[in-house]
Short mmCIF file of C-alpha atoms in Angstrom, two decimals:
data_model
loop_
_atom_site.label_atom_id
_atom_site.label_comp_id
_atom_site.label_asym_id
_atom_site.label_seq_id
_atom_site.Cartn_x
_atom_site.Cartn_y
_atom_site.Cartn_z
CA UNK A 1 -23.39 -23.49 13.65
CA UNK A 2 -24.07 -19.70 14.30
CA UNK A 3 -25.11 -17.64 11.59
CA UNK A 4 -24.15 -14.15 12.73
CA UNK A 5 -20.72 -12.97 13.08
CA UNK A 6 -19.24 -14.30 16.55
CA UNK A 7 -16.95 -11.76 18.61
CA UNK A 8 -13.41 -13.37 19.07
CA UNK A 9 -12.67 -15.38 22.88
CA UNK A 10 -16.24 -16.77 23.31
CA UNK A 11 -15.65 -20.59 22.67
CA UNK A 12 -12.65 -22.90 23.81
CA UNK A 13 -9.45 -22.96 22.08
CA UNK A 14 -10.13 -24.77 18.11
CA UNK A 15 -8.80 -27.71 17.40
CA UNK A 16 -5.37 -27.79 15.00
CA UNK A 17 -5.40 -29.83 12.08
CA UNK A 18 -2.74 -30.71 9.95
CA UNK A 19 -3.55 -32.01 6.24
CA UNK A 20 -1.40 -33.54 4.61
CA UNK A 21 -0.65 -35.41 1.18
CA UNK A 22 1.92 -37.57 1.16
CA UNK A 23 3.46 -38.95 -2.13
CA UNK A 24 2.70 -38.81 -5.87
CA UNK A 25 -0.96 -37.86 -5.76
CA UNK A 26 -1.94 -35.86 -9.19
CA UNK A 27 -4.90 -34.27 -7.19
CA UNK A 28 -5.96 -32.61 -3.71
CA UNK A 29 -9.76 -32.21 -4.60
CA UNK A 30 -10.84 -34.38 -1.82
CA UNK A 31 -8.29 -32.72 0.28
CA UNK A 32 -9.17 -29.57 -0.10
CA UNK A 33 -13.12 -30.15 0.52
CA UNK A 34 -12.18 -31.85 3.70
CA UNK A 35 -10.30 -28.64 5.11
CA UNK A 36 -12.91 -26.20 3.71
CA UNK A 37 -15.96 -28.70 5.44
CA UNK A 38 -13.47 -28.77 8.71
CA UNK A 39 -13.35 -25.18 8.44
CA UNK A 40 -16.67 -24.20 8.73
CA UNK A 41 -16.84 -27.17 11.47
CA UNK A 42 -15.04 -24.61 13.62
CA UNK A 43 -11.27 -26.32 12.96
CA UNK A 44 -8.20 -24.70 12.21
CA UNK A 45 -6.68 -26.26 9.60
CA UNK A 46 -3.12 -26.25 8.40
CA UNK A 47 -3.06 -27.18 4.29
CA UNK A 48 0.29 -28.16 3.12
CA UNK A 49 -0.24 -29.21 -0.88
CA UNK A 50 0.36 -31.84 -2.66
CA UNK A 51 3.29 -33.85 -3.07
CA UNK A 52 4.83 -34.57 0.72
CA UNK A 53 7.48 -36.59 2.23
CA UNK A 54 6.63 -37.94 5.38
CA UNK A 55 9.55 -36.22 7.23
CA UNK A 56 7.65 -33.33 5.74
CA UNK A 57 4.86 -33.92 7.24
CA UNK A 58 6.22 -34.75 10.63
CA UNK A 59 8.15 -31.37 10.43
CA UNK A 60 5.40 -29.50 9.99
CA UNK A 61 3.50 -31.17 12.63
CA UNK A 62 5.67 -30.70 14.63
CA UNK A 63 6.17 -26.85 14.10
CA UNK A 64 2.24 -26.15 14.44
CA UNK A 65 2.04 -28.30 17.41
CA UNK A 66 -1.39 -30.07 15.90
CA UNK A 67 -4.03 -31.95 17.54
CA UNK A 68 -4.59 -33.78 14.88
CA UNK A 69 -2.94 -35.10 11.46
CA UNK A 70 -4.83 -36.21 8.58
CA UNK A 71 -3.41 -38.34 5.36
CA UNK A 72 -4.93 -37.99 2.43
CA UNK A 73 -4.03 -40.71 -0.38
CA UNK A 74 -4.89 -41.93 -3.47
CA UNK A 75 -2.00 -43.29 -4.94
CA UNK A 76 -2.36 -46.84 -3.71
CA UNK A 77 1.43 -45.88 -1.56
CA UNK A 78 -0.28 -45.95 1.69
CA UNK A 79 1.58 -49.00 3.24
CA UNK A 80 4.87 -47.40 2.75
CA UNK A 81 4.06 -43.50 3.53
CA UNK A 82 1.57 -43.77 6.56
CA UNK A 83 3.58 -46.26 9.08
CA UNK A 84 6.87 -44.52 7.70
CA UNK A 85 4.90 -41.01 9.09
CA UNK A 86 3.56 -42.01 12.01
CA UNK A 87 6.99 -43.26 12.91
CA UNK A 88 8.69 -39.94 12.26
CA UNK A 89 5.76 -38.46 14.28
CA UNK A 90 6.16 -40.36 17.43
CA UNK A 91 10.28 -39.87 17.03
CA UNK A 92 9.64 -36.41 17.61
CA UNK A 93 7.90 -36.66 20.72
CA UNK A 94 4.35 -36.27 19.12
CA UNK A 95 3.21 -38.94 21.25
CA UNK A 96 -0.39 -37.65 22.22
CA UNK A 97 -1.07 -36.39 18.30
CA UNK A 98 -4.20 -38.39 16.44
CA UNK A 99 -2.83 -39.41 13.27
CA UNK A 100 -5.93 -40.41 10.61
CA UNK A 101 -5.47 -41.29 7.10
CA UNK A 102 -8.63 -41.03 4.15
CA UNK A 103 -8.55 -41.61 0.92
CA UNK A 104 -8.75 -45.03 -1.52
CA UNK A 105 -7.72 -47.51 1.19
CA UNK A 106 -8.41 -51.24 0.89
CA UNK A 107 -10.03 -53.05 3.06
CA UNK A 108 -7.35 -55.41 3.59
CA UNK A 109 -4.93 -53.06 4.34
CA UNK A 110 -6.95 -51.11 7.15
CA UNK A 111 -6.30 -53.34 9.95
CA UNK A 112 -2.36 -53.39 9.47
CA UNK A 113 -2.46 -49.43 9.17
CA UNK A 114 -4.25 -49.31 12.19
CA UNK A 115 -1.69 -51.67 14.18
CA UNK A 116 0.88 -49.24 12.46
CA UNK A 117 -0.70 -46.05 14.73
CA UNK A 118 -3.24 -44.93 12.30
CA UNK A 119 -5.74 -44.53 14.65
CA UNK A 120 -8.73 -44.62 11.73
CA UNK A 121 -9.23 -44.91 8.14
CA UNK A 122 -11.84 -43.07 6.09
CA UNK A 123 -12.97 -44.35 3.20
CA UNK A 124 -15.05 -42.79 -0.22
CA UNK A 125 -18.89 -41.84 1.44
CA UNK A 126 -17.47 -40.65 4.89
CA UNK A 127 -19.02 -37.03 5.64
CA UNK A 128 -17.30 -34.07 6.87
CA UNK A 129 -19.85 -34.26 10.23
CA UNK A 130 -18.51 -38.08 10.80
CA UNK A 131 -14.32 -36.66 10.76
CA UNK A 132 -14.99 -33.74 12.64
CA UNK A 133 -17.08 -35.72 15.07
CA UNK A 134 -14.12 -37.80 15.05
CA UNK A 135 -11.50 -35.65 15.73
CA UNK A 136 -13.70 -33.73 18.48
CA UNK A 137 -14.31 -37.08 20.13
CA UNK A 138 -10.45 -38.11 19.91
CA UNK A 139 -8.61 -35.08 19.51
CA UNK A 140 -5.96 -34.94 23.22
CA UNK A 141 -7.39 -32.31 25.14
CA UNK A 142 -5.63 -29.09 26.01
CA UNK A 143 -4.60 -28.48 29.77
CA UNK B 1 0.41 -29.64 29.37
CA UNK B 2 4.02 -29.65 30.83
CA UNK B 3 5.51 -26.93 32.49
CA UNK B 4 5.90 -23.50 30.43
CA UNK B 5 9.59 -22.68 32.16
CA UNK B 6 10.74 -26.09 30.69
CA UNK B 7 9.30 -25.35 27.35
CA UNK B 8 11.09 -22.17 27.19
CA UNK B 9 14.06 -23.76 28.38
CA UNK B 10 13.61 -26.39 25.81
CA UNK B 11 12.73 -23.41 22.49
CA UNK B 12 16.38 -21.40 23.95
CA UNK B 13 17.97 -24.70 23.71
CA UNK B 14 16.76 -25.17 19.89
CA UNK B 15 14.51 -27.73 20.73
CA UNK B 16 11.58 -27.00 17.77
CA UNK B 17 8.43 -29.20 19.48
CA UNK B 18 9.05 -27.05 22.80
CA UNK B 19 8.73 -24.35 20.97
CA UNK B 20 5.88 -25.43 19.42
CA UNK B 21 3.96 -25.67 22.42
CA UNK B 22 5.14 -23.07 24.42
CA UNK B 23 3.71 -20.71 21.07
CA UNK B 24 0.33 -22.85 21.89
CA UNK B 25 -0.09 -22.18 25.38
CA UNK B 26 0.65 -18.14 24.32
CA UNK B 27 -2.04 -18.11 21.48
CA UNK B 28 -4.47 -19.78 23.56
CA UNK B 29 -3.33 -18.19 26.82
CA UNK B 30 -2.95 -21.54 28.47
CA UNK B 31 -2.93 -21.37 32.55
CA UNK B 32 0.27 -20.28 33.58
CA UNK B 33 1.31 -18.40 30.11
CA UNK B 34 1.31 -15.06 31.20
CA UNK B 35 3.43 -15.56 34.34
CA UNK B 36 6.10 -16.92 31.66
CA UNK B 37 5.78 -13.81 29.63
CA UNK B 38 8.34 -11.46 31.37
CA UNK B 39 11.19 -14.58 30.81
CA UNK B 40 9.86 -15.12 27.20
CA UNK B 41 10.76 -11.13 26.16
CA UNK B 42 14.10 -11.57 28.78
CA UNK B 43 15.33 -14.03 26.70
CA UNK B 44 14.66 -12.27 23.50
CA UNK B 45 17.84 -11.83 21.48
CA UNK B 46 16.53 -8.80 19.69
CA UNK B 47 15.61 -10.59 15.86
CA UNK B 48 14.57 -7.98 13.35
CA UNK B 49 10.81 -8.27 12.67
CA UNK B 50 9.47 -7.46 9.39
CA UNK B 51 6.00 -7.46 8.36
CA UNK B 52 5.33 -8.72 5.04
CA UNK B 53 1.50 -7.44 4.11
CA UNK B 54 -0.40 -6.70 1.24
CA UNK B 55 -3.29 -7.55 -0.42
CA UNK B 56 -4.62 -11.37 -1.09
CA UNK B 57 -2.79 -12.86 -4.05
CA UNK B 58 -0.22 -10.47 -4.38
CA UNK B 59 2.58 -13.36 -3.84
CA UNK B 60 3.08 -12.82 0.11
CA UNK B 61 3.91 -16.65 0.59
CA UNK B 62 6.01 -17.17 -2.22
CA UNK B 63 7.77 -14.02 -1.55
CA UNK B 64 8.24 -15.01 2.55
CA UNK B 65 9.76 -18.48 0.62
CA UNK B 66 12.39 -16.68 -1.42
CA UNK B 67 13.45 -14.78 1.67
CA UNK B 68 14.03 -17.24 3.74
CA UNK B 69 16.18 -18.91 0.87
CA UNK B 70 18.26 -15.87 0.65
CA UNK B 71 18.46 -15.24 4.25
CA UNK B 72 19.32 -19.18 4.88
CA UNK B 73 22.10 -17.94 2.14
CA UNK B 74 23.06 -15.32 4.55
CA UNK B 75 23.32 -17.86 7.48
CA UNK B 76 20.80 -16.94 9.33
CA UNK B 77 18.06 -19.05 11.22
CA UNK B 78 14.42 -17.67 9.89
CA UNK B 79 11.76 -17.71 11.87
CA UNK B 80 8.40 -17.25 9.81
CA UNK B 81 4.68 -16.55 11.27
CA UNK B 82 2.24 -17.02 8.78
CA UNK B 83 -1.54 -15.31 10.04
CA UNK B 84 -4.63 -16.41 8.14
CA UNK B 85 -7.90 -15.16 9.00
CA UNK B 86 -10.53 -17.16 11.43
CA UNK B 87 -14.03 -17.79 10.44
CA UNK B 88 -16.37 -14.74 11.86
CA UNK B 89 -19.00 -17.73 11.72
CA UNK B 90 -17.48 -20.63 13.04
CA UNK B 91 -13.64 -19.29 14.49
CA UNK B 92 -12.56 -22.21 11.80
CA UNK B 93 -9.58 -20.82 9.53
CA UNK B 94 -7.66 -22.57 6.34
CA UNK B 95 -4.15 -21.72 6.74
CA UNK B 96 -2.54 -22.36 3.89
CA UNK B 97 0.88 -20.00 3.67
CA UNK B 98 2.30 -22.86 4.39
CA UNK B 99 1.99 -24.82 0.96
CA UNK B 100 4.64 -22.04 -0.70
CA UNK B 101 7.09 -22.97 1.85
CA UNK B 102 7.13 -26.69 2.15
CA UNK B 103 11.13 -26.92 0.31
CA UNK B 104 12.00 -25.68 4.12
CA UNK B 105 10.11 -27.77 6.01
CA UNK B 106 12.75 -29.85 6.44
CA UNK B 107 15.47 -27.15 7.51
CA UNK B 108 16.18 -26.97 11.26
CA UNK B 109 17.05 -23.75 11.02
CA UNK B 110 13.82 -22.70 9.66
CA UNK B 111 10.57 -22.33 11.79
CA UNK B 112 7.39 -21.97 10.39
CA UNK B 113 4.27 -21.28 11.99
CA UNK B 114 0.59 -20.56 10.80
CA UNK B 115 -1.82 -18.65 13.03
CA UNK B 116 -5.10 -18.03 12.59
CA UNK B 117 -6.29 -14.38 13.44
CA UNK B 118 -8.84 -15.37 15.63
CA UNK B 119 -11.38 -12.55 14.93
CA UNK B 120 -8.64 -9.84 15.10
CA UNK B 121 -8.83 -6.84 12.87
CA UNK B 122 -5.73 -5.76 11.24
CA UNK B 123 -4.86 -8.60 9.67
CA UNK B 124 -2.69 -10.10 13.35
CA UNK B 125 -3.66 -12.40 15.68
CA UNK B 126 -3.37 -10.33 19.00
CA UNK B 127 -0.95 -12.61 20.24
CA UNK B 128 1.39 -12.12 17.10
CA UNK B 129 4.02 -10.08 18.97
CA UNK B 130 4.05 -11.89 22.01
CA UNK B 131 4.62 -15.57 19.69
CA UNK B 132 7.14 -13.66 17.84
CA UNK B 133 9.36 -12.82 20.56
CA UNK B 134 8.98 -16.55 21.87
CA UNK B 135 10.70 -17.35 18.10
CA UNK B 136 13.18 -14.89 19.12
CA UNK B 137 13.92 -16.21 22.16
CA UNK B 138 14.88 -19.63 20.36
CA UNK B 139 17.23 -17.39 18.25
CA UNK B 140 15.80 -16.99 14.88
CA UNK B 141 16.60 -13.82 13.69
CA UNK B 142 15.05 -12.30 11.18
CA UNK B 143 11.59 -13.11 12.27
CA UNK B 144 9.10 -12.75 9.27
CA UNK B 145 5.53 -12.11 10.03
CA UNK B 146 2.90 -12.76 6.89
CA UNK B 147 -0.46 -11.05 7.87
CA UNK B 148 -3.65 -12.06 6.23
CA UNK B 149 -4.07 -10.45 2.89
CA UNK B 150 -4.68 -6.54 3.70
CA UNK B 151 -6.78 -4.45 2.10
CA UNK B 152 -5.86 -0.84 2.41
CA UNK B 153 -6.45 -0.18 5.74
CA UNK B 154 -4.81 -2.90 8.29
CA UNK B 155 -2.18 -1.02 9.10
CA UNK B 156 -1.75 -2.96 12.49
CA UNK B 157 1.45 -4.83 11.10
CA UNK B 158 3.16 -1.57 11.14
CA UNK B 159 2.88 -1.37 14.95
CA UNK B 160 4.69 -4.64 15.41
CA UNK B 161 7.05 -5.00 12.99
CA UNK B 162 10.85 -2.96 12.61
CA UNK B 163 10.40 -2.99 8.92
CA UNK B 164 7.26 -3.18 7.13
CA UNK B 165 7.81 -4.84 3.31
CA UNK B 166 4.26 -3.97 1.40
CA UNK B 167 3.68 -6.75 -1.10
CA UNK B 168 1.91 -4.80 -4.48
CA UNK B 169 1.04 -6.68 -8.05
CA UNK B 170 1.50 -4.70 -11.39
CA UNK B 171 -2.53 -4.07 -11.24
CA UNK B 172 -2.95 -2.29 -8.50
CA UNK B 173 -3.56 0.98 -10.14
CA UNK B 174 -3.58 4.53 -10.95
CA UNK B 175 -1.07 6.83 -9.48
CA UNK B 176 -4.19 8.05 -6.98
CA UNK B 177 -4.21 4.84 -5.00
CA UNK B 178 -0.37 5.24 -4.48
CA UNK B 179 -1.15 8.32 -2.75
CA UNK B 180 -4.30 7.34 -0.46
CA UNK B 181 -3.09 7.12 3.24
CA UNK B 182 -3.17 3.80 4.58
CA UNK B 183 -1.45 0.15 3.37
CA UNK B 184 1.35 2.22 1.23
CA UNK B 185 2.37 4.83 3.98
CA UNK B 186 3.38 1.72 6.49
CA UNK B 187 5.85 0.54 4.05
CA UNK B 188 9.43 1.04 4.35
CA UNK B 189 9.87 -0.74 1.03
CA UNK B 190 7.47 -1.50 -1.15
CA UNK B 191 7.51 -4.59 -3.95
CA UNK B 192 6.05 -4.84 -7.20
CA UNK B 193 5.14 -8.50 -7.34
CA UNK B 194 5.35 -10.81 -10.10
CA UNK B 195 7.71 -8.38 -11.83
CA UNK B 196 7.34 -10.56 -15.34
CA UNK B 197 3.92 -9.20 -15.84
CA UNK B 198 3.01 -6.20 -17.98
CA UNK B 199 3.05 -3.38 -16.92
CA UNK B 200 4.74 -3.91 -13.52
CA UNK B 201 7.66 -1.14 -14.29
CA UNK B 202 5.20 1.50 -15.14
CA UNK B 203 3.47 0.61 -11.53
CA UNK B 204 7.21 0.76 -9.88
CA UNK B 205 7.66 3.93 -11.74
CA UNK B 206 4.75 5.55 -10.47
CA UNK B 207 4.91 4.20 -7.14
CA UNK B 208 8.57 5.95 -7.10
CA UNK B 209 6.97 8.86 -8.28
CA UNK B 210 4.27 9.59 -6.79
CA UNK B 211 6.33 8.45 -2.90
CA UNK B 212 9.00 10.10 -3.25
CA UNK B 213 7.68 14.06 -2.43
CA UNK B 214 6.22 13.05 1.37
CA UNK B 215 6.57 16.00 3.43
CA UNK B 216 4.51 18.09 5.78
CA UNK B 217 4.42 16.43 9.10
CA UNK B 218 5.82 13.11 7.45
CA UNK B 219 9.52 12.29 9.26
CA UNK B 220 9.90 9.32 8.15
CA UNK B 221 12.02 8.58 4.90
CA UNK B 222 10.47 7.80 1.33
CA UNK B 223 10.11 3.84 1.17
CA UNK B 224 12.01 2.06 -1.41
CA UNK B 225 9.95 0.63 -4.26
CA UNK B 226 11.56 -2.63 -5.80
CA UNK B 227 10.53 -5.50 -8.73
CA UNK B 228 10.03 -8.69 -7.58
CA UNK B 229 9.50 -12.24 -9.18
CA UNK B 230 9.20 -14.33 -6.23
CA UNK B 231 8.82 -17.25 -8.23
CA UNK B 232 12.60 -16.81 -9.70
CA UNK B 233 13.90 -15.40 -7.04
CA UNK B 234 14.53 -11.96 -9.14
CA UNK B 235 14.87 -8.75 -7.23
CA UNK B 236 14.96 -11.00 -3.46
CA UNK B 237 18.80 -10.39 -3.04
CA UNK B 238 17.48 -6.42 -3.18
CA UNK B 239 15.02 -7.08 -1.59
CA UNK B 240 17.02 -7.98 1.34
CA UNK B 241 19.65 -5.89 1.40
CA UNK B 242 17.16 -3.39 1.41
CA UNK B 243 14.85 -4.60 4.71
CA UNK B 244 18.14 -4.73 6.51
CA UNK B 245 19.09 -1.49 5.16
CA UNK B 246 15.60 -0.11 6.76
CA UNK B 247 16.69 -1.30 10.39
CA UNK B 248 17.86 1.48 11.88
CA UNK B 249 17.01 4.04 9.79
CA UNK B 250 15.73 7.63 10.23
CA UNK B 251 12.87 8.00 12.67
CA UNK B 252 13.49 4.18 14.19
CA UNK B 253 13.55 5.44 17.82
CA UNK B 254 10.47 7.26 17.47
CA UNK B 255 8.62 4.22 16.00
CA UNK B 256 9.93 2.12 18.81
CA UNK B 257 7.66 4.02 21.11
CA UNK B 258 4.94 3.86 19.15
CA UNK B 259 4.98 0.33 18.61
CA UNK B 260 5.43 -0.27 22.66
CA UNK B 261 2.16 1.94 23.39
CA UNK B 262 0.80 0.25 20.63
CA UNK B 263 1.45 -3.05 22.22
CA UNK B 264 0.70 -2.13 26.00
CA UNK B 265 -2.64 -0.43 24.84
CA UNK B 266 -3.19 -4.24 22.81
CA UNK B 267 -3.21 -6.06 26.17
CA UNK B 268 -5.30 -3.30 28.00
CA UNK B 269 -7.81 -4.18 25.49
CA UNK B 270 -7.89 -7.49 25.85
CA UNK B 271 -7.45 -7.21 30.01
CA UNK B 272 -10.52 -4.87 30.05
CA UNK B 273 -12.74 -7.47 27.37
CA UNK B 274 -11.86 -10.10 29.50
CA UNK B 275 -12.99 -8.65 32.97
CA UNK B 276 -15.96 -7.43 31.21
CA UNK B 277 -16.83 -10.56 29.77
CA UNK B 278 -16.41 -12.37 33.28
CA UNK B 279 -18.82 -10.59 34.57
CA UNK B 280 -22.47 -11.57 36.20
CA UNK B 281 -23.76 -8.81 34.03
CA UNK B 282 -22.41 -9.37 30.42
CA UNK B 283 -25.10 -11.63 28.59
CA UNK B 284 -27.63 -9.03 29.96
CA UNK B 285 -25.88 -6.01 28.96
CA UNK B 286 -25.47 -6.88 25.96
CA UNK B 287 -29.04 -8.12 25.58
CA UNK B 288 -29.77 -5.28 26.42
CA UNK B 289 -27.28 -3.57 24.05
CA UNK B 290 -29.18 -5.90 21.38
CA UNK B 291 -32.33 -4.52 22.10
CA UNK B 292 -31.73 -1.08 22.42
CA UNK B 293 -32.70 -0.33 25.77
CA UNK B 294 -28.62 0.64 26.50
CA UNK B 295 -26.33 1.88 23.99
CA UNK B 296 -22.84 0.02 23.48
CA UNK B 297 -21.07 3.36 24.87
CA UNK B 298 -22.88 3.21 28.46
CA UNK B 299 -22.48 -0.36 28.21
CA UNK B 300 -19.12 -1.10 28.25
CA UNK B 301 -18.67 1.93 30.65
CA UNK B 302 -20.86 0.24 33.22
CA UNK B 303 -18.70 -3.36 32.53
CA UNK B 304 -15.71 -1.47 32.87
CA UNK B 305 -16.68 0.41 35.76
CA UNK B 306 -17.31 -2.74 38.23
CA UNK B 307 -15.09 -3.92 41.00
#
């Protein structure tokens, strides 16, 4: 990271980032650090609150044409709400969008998510450096 | 990246991911975008733009979410660019416009789309005008364009937009800062946000007042000042009626000129920055710049001076 002022047009196109909430989550604390830390990663990041659907979600993807979606969730609803989004994702033609999820996640669980299309699962600990790493690594790349 | 013909096909045909991607491949001028450009603006279908701008806070989001509610009311398809500012450190942005609009997410016949300025002053991304006639050409119509929160200069918006709504809160005080040149002179109507707090008819009042004597070289007509409470709703059938009531008005073919030197002078900019900055000889100009051995004038004379 730079710490002067950059003029605009000197790096590649960012990386889009959708994050999303989906369900009944009473907080978006972690949420909210994660799109501030991919921020200053270089990321542009899309915020849409708390409280989503996933046909939400997918709409909005699908309007800011994303690289990348992240789930954040809490609620202990992640078997119904993350292979119900990635579903509506993939319906819409999103085929080459990296779908992640974060959040309290058992262990248990991750390996059926991931045959569902989440492509990875963060859990409490992860750094901001390890996602954006992440996402840089399997982000699709622009033509 | 498929082809950019078919993706404009696909956005005139209502299909939303094409035009999803096709507004990509313009923001990041993707190979091929520009020689797409003179269908893009063919198939345009002439959607009123309006500019909603103020300063951050003032309710811009919530207020572009009422609209579209009362223009969905109206029938219309809404087509909604939402510009957040990029890092100056890192180009990184957190657009977040889009929280205050999620009940439409759902709506076909609402688009949505956040773009991050990208180091642009003015509060636009530099592509704004070019995306927005993409939306048009996938026939939303009105088109509403949120700039980053404005201070009191970024008048940019003004040179894009038909109708320019000013978004103001009840604090934004004395009768002296209604008469500065700048933010408030762009407006063709101007709202008094969050309407329920006190205080906001006195600012209305003396918005009114203080407005409605422009003269001198000034042609353009005295902008409407209106209460808002986006949160209710209050004041956004007004509100309405009076952005399409500003379409068209006095002065409107003189302000079409000026917004399309304003725009052809936009991409000579960014033609003549991007020669420049292809060239063998930028990194040492502008060490050199850096140093002080050139000045910035000379410099970017001698960049723009080379074959």
């Amino acid at each position: 990271m730079t710490d002067e002022p950059r003029p605009p047009n000197d790096s590649a196109t960012p990386i889009r980032v959708l994050i999303a909430k989906p369900g009944l989550d009473g907080h978006d604390r972690g949420a909210k650090v994660l799109a501030r830390g991919l921020r200053d990663e270089g990321f542009e990041v899309i915020y849409t609150g708390l409280r989503q659907t996933p046909e939400m979600i997918a709409d909005a993807a699908e309007q800011e044409d994303v690289d990348v979606i992240g789930l954040s969730i809490l609620s202990g609803a992640h078997m119904a709400l993350l292979p119900r989004t990635v579903t509506l994702v993939r319906e819409r033609g999103m085929d080459d969008v990296l779908i992640a999820a974060g959040g309290i996640i058992p262990d248990a669980d991750i390996a059926k998510l991931k045959k569902a299309g989440i492509a990875e699962i963060f859990g409490p600990g992860t750094s901001i450096g390890q996602i954006a790493r992440y996402f840089r690594e399997n982000a699709r790349h622009r033509a | 990246m498929p082809d950019l013909a078919d993706l404009l096909r696909g956005a005139v045909a209502g299909e939303r991911l094409a035009l999803a991607r096709l507004l990509t491949a313009i923001e990041s001028d993707a190979p091929g975008a520009r020689d797409v450009l003179p269908a893009v603006f063919q198939a345009g279908r002439g959607a009123h733009l309006v500019g909603i701008t103020g300063p951050p806070g003032s309710g811009k989001s919530t207020l572009v979410n009422a609209l579209i509610s009362e223009w969905r009311g109206r029938e219309r398809r809404v087509g909604v660019l939402a510009v957040d500012p990029s890092s100056p450190y890192t180009g990184g942005s957190i657009m977040g416009d889009r929280i205050r609009m999620m009940e439409h997410a759902a709506d076909r016949d609402v688009f949505v789309r956040s773009m991050a300025s990208r180091g642009e002053l003015g509060g636009l991304a530099a592509t704004t005008w070019i995306a927005a006639a993409a939306i048009d050409a996938a026939g939303y119509d009105p088109i509403l364009v949120e700039t980053v929160g404005a201070g009191q200069s970024e008048v940019e918006i003004a040179s894009l937009a038909e109708t320019t709504v000013v978004v103001e809160v009840p604090e934004m005080g004395d009768e002296v800062q209604a008469i500065k040149a700048g933010l408030l002179e762009i407006a063709d109507v101007i709202v008094v946000n969050k309407g329920d707090l006190p205080g906001a008819d006195g600012a209305a009042r003396r918005l009114r007042a203080m407005l409605s004597t422009a003269g001198g070289r000034v042609k353009r007509q005295p902008p409407k000042v209106l209460l808002t409470n986006a949160v209710t709703a209050e004041g956004v059938v007004e509100l309405v009626d009076a952005v399409e009531a500003a379409r068209g008005s006095a002065g409107s073919e003189d302000r079409a000129t000026r917004r399309a030197e304003r725009q052809v002078r936009n991409v000579l900019a960014t033609l003549a920055t991007r020669r420049a900055q292809a060239s063998p000889r930028w990194a040492e100009t502008i060490a050199d710049v850096a140093a002080r051995r050139l000045d910035p004038v000379t410099a970017a004379n001698q960049l723009d001076d080379q074959p």
